PDB file of C-alpha atoms in Angstrom:
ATOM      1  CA  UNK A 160       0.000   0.000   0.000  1.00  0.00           C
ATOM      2  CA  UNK A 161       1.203   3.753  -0.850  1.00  0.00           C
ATOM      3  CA  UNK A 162       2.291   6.175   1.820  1.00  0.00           C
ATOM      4  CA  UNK A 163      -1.044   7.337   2.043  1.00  0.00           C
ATOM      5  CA  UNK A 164      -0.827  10.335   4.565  1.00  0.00           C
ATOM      6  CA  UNK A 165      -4.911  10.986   6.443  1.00  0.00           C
ATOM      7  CA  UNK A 166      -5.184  14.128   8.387  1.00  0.00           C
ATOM      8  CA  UNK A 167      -8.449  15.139  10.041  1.00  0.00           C
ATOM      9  CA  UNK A 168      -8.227  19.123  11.537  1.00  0.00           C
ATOM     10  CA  UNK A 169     -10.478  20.529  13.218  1.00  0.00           C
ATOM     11  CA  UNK A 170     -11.485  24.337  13.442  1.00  0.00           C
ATOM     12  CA  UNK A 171     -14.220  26.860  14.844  1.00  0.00           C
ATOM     13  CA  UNK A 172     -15.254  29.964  13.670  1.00  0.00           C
ATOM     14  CA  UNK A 173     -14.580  33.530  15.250  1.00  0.00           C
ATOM     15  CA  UNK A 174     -16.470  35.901  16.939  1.00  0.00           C
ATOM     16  CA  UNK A 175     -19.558  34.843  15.046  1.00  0.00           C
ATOM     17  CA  UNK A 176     -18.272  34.567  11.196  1.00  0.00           C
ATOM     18  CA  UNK A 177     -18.888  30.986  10.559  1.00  0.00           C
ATOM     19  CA  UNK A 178     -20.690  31.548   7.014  1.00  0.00           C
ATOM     20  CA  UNK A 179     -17.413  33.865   6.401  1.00  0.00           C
ATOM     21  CA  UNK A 180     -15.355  30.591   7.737  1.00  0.00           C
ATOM     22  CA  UNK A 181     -17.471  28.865   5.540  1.00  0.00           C
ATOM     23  CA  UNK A 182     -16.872  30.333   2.197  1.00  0.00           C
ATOM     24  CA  UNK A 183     -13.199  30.944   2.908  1.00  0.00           C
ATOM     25  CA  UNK A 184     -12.654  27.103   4.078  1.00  0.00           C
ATOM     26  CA  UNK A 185     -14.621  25.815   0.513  1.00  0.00           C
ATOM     27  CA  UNK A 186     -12.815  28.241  -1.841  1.00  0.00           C
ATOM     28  CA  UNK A 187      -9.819  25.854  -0.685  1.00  0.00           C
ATOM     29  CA  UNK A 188     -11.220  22.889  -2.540  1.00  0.00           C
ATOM     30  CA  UNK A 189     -10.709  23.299  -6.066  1.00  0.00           C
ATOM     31  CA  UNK A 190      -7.122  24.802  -5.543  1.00  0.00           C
ATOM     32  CA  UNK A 191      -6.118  21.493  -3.194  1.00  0.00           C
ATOM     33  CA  UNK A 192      -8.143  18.631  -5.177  1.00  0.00           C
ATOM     34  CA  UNK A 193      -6.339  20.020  -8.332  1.00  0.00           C
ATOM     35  CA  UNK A 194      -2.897  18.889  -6.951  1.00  0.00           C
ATOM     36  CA  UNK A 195      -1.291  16.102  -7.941  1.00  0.00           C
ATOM     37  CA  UNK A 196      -0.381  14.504  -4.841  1.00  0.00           C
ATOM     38  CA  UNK A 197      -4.506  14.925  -3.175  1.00  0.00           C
ATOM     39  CA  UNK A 198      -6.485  11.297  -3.306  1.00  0.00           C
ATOM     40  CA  UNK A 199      -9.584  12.896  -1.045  1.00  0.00           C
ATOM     41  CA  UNK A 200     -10.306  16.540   0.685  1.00  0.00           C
ATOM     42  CA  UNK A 201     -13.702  16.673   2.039  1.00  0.00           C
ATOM     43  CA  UNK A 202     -14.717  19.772   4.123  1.00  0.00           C
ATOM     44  CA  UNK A 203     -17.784  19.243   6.982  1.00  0.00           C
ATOM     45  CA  UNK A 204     -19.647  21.569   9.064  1.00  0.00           C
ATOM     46  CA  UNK A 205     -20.935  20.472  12.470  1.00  0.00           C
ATOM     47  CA  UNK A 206     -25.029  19.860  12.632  1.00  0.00           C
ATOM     48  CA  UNK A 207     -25.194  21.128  15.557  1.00  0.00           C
ATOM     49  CA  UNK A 208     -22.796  23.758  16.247  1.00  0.00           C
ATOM     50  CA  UNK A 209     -22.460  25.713  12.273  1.00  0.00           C
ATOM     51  CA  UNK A 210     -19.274  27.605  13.656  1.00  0.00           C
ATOM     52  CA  UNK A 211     -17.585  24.536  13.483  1.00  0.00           C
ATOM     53  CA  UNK A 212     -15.645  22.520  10.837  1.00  0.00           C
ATOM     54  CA  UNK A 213     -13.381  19.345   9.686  1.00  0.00           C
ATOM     55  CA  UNK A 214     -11.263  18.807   7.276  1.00  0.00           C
ATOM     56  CA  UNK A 215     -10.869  14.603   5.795  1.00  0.00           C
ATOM     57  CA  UNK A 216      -7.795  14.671   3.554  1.00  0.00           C
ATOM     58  CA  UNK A 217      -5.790  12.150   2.130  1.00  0.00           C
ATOM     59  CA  UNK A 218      -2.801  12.937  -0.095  1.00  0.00           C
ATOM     60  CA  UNK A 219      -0.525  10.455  -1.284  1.00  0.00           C
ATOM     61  CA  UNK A 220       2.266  11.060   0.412  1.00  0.00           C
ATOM     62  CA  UNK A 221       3.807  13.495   3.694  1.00  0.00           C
ATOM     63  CA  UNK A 222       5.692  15.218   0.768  1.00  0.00           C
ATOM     64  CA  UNK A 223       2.696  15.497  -1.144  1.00  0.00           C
ATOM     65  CA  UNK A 224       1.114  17.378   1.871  1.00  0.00           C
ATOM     66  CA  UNK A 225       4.489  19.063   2.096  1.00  0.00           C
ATOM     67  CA  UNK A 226       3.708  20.664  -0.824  1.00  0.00           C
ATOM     68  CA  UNK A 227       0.398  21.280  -0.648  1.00  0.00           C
ATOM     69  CA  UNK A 228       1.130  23.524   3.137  1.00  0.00           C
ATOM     70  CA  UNK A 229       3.477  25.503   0.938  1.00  0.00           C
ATOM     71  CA  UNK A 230       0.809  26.702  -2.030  1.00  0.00           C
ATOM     72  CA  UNK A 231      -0.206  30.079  -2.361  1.00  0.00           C
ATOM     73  CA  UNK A 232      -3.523  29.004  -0.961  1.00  0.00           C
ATOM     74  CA  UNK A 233      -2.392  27.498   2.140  1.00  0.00           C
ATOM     75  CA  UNK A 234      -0.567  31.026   2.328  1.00  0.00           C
ATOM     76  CA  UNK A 235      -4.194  32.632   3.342  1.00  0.00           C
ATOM     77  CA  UNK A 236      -5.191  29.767   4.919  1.00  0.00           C
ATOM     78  CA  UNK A 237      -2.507  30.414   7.336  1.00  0.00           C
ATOM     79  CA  UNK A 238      -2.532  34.394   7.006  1.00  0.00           C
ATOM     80  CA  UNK A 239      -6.765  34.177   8.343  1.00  0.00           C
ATOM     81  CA  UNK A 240      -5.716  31.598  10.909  1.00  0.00           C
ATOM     82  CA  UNK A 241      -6.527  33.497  14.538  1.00  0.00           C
ATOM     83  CA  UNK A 242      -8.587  36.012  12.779  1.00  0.00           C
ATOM     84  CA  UNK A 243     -11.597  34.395  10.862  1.00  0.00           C
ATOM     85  CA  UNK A 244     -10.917  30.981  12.695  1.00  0.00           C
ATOM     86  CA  UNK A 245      -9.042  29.113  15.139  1.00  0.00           C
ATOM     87  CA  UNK A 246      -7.297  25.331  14.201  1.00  0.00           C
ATOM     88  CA  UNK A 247      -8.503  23.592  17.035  1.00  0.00           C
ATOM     89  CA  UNK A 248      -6.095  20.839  15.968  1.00  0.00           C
ATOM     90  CA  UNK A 249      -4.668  18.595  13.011  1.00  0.00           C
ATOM     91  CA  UNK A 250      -4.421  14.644  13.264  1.00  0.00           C
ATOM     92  CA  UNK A 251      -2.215  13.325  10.738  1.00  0.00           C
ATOM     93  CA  UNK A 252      -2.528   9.001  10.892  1.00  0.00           C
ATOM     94  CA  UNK A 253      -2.145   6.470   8.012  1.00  0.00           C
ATOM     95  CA  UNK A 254      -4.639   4.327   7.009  1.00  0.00           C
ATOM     96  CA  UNK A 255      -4.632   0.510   7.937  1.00  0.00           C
ATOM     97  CA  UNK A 256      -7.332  -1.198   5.537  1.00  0.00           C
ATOM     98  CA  UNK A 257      -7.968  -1.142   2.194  1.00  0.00           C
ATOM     99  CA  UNK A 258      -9.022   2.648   0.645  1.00  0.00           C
ATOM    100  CA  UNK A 259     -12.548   2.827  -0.501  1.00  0.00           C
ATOM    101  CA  UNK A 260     -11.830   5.842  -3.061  1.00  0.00           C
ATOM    102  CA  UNK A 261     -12.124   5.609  -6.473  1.00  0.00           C
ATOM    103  CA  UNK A 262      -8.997   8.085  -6.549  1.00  0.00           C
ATOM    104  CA  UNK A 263      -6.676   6.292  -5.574  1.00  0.00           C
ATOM    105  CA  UNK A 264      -3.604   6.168  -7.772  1.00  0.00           C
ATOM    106  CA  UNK A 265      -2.734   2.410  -8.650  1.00  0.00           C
TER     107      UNK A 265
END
């Protein structure tokens, strides 16, 4: 099996700007899916608390997701982070079974 790097992070809104949160964290999708080295990057918002939100990624590699924390995007990720939101916190684990995604390079 690949060198499949998961991360899971977790953040919450600020000061009452989760729709703001909200836009910023999904205009990150089509930048990070069109990498080469991103299998899966799903964004969620909490049902029961809206000012919070997770992450699911999978990218092929830790250099892969090397790269990716050094785009231009990632730049105003980081830039917004403690103003629009906080990052609770980032998991980063490796899958043990078999992947389900249809991405996933062979």
């Amino acid at each position: 099996m690949p060198e499949q790097l998961t991360l899971v992070a977790h953040f919450q809104a600020r000061n009452g700007r989760a729709e703001e949160t909200r836009d910023f964290l999904l205009s990150l999708i089509p930048h990070t899916r069109a990498e080469d080295g991103c299998i899966e990057y799903w964004l969620h918002q909490h049902n029961d608390d809206p000012s919070r939100f997770t992450f699911y990624e999978n990218f092929a590699s830790k250099s892969a997701w090397d790269l990716h924390m050094a785009t231009d995007h990632l730049a105003r990720f980081q830039a917004l982070e403690g103003d629009l939101f906080d990052l609770l916190d980032v998991h980063q684990m490796t899958m043990i079974c078999e992947p389900a995604s249809k991405r996933w390079p062979s």
